[in-house]
XYZ file of C-alpha atoms in Angstrom:
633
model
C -10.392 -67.238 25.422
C -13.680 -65.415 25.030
C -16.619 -66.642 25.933
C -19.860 -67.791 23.135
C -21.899 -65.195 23.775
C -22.088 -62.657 22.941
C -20.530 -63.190 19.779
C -19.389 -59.607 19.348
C -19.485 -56.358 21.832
C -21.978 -54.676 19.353
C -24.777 -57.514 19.854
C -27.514 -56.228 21.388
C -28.616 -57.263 24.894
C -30.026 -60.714 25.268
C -32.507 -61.988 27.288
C -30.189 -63.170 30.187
C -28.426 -60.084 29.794
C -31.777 -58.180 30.529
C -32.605 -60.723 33.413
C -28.735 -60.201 34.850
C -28.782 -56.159 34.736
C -32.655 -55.914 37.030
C -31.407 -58.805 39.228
C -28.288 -56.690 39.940
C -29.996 -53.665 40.516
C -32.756 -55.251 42.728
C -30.100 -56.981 44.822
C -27.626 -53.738 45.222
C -29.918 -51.106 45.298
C -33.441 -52.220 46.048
C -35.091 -51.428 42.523
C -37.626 -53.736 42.436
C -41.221 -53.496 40.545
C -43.883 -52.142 40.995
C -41.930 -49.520 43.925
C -40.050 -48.990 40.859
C -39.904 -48.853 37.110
C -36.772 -49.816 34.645
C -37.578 -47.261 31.952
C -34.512 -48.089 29.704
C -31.716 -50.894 29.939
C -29.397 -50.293 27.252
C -25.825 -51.773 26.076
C -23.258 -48.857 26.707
C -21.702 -49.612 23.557
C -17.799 -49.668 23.655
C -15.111 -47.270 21.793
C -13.787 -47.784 18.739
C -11.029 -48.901 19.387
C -11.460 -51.574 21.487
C -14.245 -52.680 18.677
C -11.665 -52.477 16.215
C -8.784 -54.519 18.527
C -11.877 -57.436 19.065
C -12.024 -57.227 15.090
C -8.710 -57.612 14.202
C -6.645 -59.185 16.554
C -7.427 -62.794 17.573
C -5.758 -62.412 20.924
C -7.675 -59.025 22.203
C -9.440 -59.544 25.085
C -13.675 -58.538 24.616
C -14.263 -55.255 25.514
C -16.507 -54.949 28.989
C -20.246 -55.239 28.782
C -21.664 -52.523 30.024
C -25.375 -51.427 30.683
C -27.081 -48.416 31.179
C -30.361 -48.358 33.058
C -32.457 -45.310 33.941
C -35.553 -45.720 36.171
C -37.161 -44.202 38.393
C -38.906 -44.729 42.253
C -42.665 -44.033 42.101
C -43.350 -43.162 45.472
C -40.510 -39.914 45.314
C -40.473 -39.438 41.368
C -36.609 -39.206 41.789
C -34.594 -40.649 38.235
C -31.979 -42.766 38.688
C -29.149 -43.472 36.219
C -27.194 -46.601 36.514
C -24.117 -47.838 34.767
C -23.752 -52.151 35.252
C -20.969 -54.342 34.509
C -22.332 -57.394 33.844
C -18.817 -58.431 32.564
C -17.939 -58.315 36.527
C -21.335 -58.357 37.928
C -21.109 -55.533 39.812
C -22.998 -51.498 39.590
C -20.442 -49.306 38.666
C -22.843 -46.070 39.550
C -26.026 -45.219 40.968
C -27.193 -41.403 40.317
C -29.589 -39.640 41.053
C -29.977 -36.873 38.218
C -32.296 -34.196 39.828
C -35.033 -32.422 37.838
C -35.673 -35.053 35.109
C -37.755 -38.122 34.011
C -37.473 -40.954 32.619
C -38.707 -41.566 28.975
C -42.611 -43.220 28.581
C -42.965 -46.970 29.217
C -45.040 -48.710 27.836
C -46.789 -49.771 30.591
C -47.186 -46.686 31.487
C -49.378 -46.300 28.423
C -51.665 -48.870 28.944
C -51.992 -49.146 32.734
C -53.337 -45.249 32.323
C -55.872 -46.153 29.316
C -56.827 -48.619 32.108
C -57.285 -46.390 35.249
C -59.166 -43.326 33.772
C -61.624 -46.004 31.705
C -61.895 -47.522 35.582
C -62.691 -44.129 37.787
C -65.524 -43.131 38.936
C -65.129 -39.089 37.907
C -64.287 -39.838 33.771
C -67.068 -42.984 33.883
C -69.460 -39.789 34.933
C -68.129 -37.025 32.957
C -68.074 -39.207 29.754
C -71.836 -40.384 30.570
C -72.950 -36.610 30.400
C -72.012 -36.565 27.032
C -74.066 -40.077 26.354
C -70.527 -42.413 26.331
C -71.748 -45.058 28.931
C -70.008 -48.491 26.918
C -66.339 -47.446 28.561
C -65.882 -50.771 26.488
C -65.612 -49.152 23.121
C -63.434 -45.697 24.820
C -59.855 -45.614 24.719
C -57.721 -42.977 26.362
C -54.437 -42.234 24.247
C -51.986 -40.744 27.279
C -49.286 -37.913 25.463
C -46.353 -36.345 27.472
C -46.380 -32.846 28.125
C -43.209 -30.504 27.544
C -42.160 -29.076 30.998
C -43.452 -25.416 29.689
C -46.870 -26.195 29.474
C -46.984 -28.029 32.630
C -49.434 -26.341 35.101
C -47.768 -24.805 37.962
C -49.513 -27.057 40.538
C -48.340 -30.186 39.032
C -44.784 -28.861 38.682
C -42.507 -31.945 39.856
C -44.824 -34.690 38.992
C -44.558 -37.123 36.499
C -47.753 -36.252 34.174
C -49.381 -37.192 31.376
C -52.645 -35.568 29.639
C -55.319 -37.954 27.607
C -57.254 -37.333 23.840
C -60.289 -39.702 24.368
C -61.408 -41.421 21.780
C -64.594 -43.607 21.260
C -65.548 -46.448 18.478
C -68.631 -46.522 16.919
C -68.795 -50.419 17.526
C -66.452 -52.864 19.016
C -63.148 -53.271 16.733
C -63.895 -50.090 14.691
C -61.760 -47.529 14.187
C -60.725 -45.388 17.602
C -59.324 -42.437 15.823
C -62.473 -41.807 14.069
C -64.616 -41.180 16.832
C -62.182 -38.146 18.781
C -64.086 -36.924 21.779
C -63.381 -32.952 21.592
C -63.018 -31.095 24.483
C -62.346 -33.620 27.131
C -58.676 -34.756 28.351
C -57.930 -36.130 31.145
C -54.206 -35.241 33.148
C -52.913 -38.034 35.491
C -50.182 -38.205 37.601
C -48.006 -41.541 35.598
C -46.094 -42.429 39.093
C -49.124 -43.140 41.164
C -51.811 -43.030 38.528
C -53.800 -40.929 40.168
C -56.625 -38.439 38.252
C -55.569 -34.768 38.599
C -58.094 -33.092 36.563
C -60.468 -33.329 33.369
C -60.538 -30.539 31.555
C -64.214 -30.636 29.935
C -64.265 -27.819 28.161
C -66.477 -27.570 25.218
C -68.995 -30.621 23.281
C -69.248 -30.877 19.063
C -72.305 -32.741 18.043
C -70.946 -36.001 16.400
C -71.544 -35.570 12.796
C -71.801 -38.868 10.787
C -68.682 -39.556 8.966
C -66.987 -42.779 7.477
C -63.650 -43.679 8.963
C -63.582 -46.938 8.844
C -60.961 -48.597 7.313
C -60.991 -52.388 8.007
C -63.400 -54.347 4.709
C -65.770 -55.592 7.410
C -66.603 -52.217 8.677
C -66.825 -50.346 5.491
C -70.324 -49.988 4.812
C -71.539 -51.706 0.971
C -72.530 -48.721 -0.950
C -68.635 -47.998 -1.001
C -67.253 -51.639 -1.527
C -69.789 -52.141 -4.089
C -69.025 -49.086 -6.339
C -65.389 -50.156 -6.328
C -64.752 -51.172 -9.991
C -60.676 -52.303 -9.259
C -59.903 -55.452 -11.736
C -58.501 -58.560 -9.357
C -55.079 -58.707 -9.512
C -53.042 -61.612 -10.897
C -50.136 -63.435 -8.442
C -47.314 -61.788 -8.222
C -44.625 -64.172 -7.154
C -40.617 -63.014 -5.900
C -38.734 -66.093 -5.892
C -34.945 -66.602 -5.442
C -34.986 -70.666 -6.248
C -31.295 -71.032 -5.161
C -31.850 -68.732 -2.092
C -30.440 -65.441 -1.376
C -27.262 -63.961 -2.364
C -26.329 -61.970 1.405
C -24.762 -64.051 4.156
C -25.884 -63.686 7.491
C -23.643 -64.655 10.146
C -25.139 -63.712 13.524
C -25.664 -59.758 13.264
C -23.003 -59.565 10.612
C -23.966 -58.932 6.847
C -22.267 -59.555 3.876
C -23.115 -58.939 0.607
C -21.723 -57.798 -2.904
C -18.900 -56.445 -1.248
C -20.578 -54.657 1.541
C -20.217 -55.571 5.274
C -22.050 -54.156 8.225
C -23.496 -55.843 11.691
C -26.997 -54.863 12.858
C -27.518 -53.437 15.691
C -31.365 -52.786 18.457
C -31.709 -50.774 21.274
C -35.189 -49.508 23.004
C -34.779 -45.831 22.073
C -33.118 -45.617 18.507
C -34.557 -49.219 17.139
C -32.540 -50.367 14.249
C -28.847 -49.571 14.081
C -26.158 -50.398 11.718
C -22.951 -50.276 12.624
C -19.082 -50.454 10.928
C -20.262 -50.631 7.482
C -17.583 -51.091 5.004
C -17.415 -51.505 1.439
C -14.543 -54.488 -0.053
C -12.944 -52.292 -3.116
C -10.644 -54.884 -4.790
C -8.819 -56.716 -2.097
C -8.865 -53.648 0.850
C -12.072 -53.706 3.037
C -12.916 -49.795 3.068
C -14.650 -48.154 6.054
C -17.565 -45.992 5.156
C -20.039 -46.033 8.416
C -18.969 -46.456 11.780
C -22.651 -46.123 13.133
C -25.993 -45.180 11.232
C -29.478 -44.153 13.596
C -32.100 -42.032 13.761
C -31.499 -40.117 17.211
C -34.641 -38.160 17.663
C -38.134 -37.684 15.484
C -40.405 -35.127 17.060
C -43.340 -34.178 15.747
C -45.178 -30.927 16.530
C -49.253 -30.170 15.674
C -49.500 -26.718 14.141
C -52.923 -26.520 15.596
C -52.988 -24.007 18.638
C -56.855 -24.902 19.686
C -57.477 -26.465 23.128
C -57.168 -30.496 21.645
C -54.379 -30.109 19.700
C -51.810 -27.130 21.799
C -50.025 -29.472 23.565
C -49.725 -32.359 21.068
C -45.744 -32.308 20.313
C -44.679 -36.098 20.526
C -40.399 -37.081 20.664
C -40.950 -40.694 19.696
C -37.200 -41.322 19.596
C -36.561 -39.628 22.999
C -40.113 -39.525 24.921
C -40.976 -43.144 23.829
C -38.565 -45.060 22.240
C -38.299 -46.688 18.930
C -37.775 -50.326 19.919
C -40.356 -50.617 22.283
C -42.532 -49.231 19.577
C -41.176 -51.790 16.691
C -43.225 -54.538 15.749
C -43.166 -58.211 14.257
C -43.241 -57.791 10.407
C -45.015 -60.583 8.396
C -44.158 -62.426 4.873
C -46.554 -61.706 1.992
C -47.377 -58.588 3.858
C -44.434 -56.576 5.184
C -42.517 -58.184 3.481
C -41.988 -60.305 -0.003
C -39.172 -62.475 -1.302
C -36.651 -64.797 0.365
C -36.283 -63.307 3.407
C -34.323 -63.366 6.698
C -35.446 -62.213 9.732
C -33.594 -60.776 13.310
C -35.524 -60.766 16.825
C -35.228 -58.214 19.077
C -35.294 -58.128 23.010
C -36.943 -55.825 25.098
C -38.193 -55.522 28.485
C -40.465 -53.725 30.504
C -41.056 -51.511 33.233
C -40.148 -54.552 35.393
C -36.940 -55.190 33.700
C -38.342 -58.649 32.557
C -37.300 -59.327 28.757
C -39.538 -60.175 25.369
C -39.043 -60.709 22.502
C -40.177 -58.858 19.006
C -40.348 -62.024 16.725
C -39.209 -60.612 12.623
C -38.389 -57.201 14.252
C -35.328 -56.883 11.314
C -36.270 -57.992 8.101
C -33.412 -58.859 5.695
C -33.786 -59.250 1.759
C -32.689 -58.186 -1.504
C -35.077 -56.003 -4.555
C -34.601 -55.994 -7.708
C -34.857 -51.857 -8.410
C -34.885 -51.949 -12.497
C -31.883 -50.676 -14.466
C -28.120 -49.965 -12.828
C -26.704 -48.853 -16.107
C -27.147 -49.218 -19.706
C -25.850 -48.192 -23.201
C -26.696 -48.916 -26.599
C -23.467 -48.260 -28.842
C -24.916 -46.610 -32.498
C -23.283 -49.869 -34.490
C -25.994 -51.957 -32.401
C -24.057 -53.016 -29.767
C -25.898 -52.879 -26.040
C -24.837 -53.286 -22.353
C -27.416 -53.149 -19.183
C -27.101 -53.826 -15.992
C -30.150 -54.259 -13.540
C -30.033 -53.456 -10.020
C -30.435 -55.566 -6.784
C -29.892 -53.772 -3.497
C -30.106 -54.751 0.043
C -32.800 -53.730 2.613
C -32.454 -53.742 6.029
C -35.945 -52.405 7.813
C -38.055 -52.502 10.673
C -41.530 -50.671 11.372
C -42.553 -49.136 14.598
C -46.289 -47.796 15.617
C -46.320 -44.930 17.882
C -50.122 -44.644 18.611
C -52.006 -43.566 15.438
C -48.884 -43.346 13.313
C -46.731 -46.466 11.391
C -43.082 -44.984 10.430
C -41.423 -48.135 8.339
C -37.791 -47.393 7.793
C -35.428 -48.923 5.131
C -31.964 -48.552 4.979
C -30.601 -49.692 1.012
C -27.112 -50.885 -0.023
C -26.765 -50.657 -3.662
C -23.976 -52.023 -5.957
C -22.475 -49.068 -7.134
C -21.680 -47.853 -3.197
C -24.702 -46.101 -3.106
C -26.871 -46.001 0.474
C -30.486 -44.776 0.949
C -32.405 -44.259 3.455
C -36.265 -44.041 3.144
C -38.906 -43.943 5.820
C -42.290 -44.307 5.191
C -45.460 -42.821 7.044
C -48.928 -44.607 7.383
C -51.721 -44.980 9.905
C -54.146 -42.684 11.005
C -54.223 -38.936 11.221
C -55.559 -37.669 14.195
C -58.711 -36.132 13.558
C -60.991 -32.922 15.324
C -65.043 -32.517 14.376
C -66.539 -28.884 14.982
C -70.016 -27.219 14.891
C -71.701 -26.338 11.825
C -70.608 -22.447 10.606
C -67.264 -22.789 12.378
C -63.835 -22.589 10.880
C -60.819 -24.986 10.867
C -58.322 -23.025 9.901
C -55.141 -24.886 11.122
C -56.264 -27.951 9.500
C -57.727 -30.127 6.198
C -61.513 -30.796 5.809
C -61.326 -34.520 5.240
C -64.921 -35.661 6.165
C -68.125 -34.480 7.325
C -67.243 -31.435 10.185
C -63.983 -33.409 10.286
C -60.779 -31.765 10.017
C -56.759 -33.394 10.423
C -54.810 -30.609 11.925
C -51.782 -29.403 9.745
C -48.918 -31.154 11.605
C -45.242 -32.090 10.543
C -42.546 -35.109 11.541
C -39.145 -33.950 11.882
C -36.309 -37.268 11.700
C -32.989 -36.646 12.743
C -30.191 -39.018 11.353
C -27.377 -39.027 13.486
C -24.527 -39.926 10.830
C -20.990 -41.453 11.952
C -19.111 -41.723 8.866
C -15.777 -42.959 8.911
C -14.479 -42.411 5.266
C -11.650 -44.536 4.570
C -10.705 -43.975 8.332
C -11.749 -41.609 11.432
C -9.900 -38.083 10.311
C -13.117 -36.663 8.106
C -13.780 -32.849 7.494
C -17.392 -31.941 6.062
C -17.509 -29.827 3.025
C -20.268 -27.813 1.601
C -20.615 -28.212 -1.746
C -22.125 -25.200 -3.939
C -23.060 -24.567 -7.101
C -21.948 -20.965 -8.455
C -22.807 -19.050 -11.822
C -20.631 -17.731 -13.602
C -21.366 -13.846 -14.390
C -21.254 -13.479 -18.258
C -18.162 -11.716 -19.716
C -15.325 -12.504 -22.640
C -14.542 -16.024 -20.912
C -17.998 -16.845 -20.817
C -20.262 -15.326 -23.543
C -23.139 -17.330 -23.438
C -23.512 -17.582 -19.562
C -22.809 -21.040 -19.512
C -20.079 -21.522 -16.803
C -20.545 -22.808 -13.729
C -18.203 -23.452 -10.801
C -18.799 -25.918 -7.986
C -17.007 -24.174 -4.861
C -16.491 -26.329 -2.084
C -15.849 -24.639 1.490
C -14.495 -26.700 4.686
C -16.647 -26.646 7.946
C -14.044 -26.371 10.472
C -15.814 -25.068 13.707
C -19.316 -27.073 15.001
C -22.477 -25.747 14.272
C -25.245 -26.044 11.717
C -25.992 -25.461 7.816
C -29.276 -24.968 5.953
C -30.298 -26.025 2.453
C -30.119 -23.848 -0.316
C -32.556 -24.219 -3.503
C -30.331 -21.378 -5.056
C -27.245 -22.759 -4.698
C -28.137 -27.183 -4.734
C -26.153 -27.362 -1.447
C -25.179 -30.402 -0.613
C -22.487 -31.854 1.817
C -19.263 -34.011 1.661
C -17.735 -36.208 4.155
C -13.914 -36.644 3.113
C -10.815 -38.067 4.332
C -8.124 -35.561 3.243
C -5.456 -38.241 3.978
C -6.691 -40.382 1.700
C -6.752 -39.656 -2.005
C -8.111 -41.745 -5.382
C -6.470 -42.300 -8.110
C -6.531 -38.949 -9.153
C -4.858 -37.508 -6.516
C -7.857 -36.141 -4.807
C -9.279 -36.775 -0.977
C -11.803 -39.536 -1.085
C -15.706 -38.979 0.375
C -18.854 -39.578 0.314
C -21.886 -37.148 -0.274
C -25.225 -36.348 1.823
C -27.958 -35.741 -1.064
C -30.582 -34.004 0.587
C -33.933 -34.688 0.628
C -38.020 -34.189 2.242
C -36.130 -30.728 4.247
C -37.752 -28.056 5.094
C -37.876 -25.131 7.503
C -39.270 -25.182 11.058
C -42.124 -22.813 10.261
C -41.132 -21.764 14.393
C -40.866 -18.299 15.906
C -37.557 -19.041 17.753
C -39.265 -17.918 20.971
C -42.053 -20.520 20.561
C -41.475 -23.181 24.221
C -42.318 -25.870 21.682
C -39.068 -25.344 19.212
C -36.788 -24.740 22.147
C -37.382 -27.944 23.377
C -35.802 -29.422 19.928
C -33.442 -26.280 18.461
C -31.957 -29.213 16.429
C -35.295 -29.127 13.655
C -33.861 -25.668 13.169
C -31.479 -26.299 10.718
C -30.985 -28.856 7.981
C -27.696 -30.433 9.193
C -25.402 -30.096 12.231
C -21.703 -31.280 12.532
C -19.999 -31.924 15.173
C -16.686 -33.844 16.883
C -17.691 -37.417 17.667
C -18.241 -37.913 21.564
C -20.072 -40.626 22.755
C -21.620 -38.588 25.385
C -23.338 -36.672 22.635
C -26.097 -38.901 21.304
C -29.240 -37.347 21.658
C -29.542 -34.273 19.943
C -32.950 -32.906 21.991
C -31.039 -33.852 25.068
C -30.753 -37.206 26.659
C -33.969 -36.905 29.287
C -36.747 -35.762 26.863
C -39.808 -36.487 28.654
C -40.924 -33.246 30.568
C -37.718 -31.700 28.758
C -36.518 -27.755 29.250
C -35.196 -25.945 26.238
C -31.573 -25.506 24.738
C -30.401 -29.085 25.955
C -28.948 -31.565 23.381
C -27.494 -30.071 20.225
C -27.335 -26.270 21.087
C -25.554 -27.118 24.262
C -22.558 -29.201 22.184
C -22.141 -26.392 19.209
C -21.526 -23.756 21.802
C -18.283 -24.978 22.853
C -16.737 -24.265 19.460
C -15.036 -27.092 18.804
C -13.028 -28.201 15.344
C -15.038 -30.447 13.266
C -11.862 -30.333 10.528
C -9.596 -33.966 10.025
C -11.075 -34.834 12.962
C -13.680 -38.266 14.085
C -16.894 -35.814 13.097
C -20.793 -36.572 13.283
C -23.181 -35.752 10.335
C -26.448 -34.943 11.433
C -29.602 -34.610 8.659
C -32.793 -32.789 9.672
C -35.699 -34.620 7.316
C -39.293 -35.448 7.471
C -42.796 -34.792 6.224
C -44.172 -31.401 6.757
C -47.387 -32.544 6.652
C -50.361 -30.504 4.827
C -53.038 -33.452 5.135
C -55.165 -34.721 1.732
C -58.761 -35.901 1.845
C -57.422 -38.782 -0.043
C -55.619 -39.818 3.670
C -58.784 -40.424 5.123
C -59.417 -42.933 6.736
C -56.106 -44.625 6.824
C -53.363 -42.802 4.658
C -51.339 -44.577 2.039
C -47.817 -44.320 2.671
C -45.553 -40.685 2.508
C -42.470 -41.575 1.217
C -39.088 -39.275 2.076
C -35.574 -40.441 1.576
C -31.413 -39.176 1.480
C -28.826 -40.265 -0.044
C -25.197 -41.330 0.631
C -22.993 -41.512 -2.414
C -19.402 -41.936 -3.445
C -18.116 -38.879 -4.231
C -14.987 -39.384 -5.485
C -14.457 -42.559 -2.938
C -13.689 -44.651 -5.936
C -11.483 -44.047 -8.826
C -14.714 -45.140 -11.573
C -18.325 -47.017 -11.595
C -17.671 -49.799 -9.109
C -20.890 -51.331 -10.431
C -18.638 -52.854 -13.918
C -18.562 -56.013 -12.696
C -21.946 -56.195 -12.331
């Protein structure tokens, strides 16, 4: 019989399980804090099949539980990987993988903030320039990419600083940047290498406050904004989705919810009930890598490329959402577990939040004898919000009635911010205040996409739109085909304005009613180009921004598409690596990956805190059902 818990072998790691996998590792192989760090513990998450066996057959035993843990000894900066059964309790491997490190704890992040505030050399340096409250100073640590690493620290795990200073205790950091001074430190043993004090700007006076306190009256009392009256979302006989665990179900959609410390939210084997046959759209849905470069070659801002998916880690970045603010309505809420660099667990209280919208009209028609049908929409949301430093990205992923999925993310915080001298120029970057300029700078998500339509044998299409030249069949130029072309070897496609490219996933052994193959359809949105020479060190490191979308076979080896050890990072690893073995991606289990984001030209209106960007894609039924599934609305 199986045992309570975990309840399926997609949960995500509980506490104990956390506890179990650093007690096993301590007692095998000596990793034991602070000597060492546990930078990631992860569930190794188990085929298909043997998912689909635990589904559907009441006798199938549960598939092992298996965890992954890198980490690293601080004294030799050698990585570690480590596969655990905790099934058996027993490590299955213990490798060292030369030449890497570890993704960012963090710990990490705050135990350096900590030790350059503390030493001696940065308490004098920052005095020259007048900072003496190291009270009000933060120091924001950043990774560096491996080609921009100074030869003499070659080997060393290494971090480099911005400096920031508050006017006043609990004002904002980011508006008070410190230009020309950053610190590098050696993470491992935290030592100081080297401050680079390179050039002072005169602190103009500028207002970047943000917080009601702190922004001064002359601007609160020329506001002439009406109160608003109560808006109130109430669902008096509670909601209409049933949550069972991780499992959701709701107007005919299923799907299980999934956490882990680099990707954050995941959904997994999301189906769709059409009549009485439960319909496989999703096997897995993530976001496998964001990077974000600065366009802004100057001495503050050249090395400022951050990987939050692969350098940081989106769970350890997620945090506890709130009612009335976050979120509004009935709502359910999900906890996730973490742990730090110690292996010891915590949890994210309201990490998942889980609720419906109303999102205005589905459908409507007014027959000309008076008659009228309309439909309003309610849709699922399933989101979670992470803060990376100066930046909020708050992700929702929407189920809609009609088979429809979205996925929007959201961007707010702070922009990161230079001064300069009277007379000089900015020109990589938006005057937003007073000799205060927010470098040009753009976020670059990549949705990893494991689609399963109506089974595992998928081939991607592109879908084109083609005139038709004028001639006797087509007099007024009216014609237009749609050409759809199979991609049958890996590799990557771009999106064409020209031509409205778009992309299919279909099952060509399974057709509709009409005797056609059955898919669903990628509707692009927020791409854009790189905007990189192909030579540049900072674009090799993440070839995968290069191109709109990327498909290849599904292999669970193949997850991170700027290569699994990030941090430090070489060029060409991840997603250039897989497409060069020219593999077929036709009636095959394939992997849909979407290049989106922000490129980000900043507004004055941003400053000091930006309202929310807003970019978003599409999944829709292209032919998956035989007519609007939303009738019975």
């Amino acid at each position: 019989m199986r045992s309570s818990a975990p309840s399926h072998p997609l949960d995500p790691l509980g506490e104990d399980e956390f506890r179990a996998a650093a007690s096993l590792l301590a007692s095998a192989q000596g990793v034991t804090f602070p000597a060492w760090r546990l930078a990631a513990i992860e569930l190794i998450e188990p085929e298909k099949a043997a998912v689909v066996a635990f589904e559907t057959d009441a006798d199938a035993p549960a598939p092992e539980r298996i965890v992954g843990v890198n980490c690293f000894e601080r004294s030799s900066n050698k990585t570690y990987q480590a596969r655990l059964s905790l099934t058996h309790g027993v490590v299955l491997s213990f490798t060292h993988i030369p030449g890497v490190q570890a993704n960012m704890t963090v710990d990490e992040w705050e135990e350096a903030d900590a030790a350059l505030r503390s030493h001696p050399q940065v308490i004098a340096a920052l005095a020259k320039r007048g900072i003496t409250d190291l009270s009000l100073v933060f120091m924001d640590v950043w990774t560096y990419g491996l080609s921009m690493i100074p030869e003499e620290y070659q080997g060393r795990r290494i971090g480099w600083s911005d400096t920031w200073v508050r006017a006043r205790a609990g004002a904002n950091p980011y508006a008070g940047p410190v230009n020309g001074f950053h610190c590098v430190i050696d993470l491992a043993s935290m030592e100081l290498l080297d401050i680079e004090d390179t050039f002072v700007v005169d602190r103009p006076g500028i207002m970047g406050e943000y917080v009601p306190a702190l922004i001064p009256d002359r601007l609160r009392d020329a506001s002439t904004r009406e109160p608003l009256k109560p808006l109130d979302i109430v669902q008096p006989e509670g909601v209409s989705f049933q949550l069972d665990g991780n499992r959701i179900s709701w107007q005919n959609w299923s799907m299980r919810v999934g956490f882990n410390y680099r990707e954050g939210l995941t959904l997994h084997r999301v189906s769709y009930r059409d009549g009485g046959r439960e319909r496989p759209i999703a096997n897995r849905l993530s976001f496998a890598e964001m990077a974000v470069p600065y366009r802004d070659p100057s001495d503050d801002h050249y090395r400022r490329t951050a990987f939050d998916v692969g350098e940081w880690g989106l769970g350890f970045m997620t945090t506890s959402l709130e009612l009335g603010c976050d979120c509004l309505g009935e709502i359910r809420y999900l906890d996730a577990v973490m742990h730090n660099s110690a292996g010891e667990p915590y949890t994210i209280r309201n990490a998942i939040c889980i609720h419906e919208e109303d999102g205005a009209v589905l459908w409507k028609h007014i027959d000309h004898d008076g008659g009228m049908e309309v439909r309003r929409i309610r849709r699922l949301v399933i989101s979670f919000h992470v803060t990376v430093a100066n930046y909020e990205y708050l992700v929702y992923w929407r189920f809609y009635q009609d088979g429809n999925i979205e996925c929007e993310v959201r961007a707010t915080g702070i922009m990161v911010v230079s001064h300069f001298g009277e007379g000089q120029q900015h020109p990589s970057g938006t005057l937003v205040d007073n000799r205060t300029y927010a470098p040009f700078h753009q976020h670059f998500l990549v949705a990893r996409l494991d689609l399963d339509i109506d089974g595992t044998a998928n081939t991607v299409y592109r879908s084109e739109t083609a005139m038709v030249p004028m001639g006797p069949g087509n007099p007024y130029g009216l014609a237009l085909h749609q050409n759809k072309t199979p991609i049958t070897t890996e590799g990557h496609d771009d999106y064409s304005w020209e031509t409205q490219r778009a992309w299919t996933v279909a099952n060509d052994n399974s057709v509709n009613g009409f005797g056609t193959p059955v898919s669903y359809k990628l509707v692009p949105g927020a791409a854009f180009p790189s905007f990189f020479d192909p030579a540049s060190p900072v674009f090799q490191r993440a070839e995968v921004i290069g191109h709109t979308v990327w498909v290849t076979p599904n292999d669970a080896a193949e997850r991170w598409p700027a290569g699994e050890f990030v941090n430090q990072g070489t060029g060409g690893l991840g997603m250039p690596e897989w497409v060069r073995q020219g593999r077929s991606v036709e009636n095959t289990d394939v992997v849909l990956w979407y290049v989106f984001g922000i490129h980000h030209i900043p507004r004055p209106e941003e400053w000091p805190v930006m309202p929310v960007d807003t970019v978003a894609f599409w999944l829709k039924p292209a032919g998956f059902f035989d007519r609007n599934p939303a009738l019975d609305v």
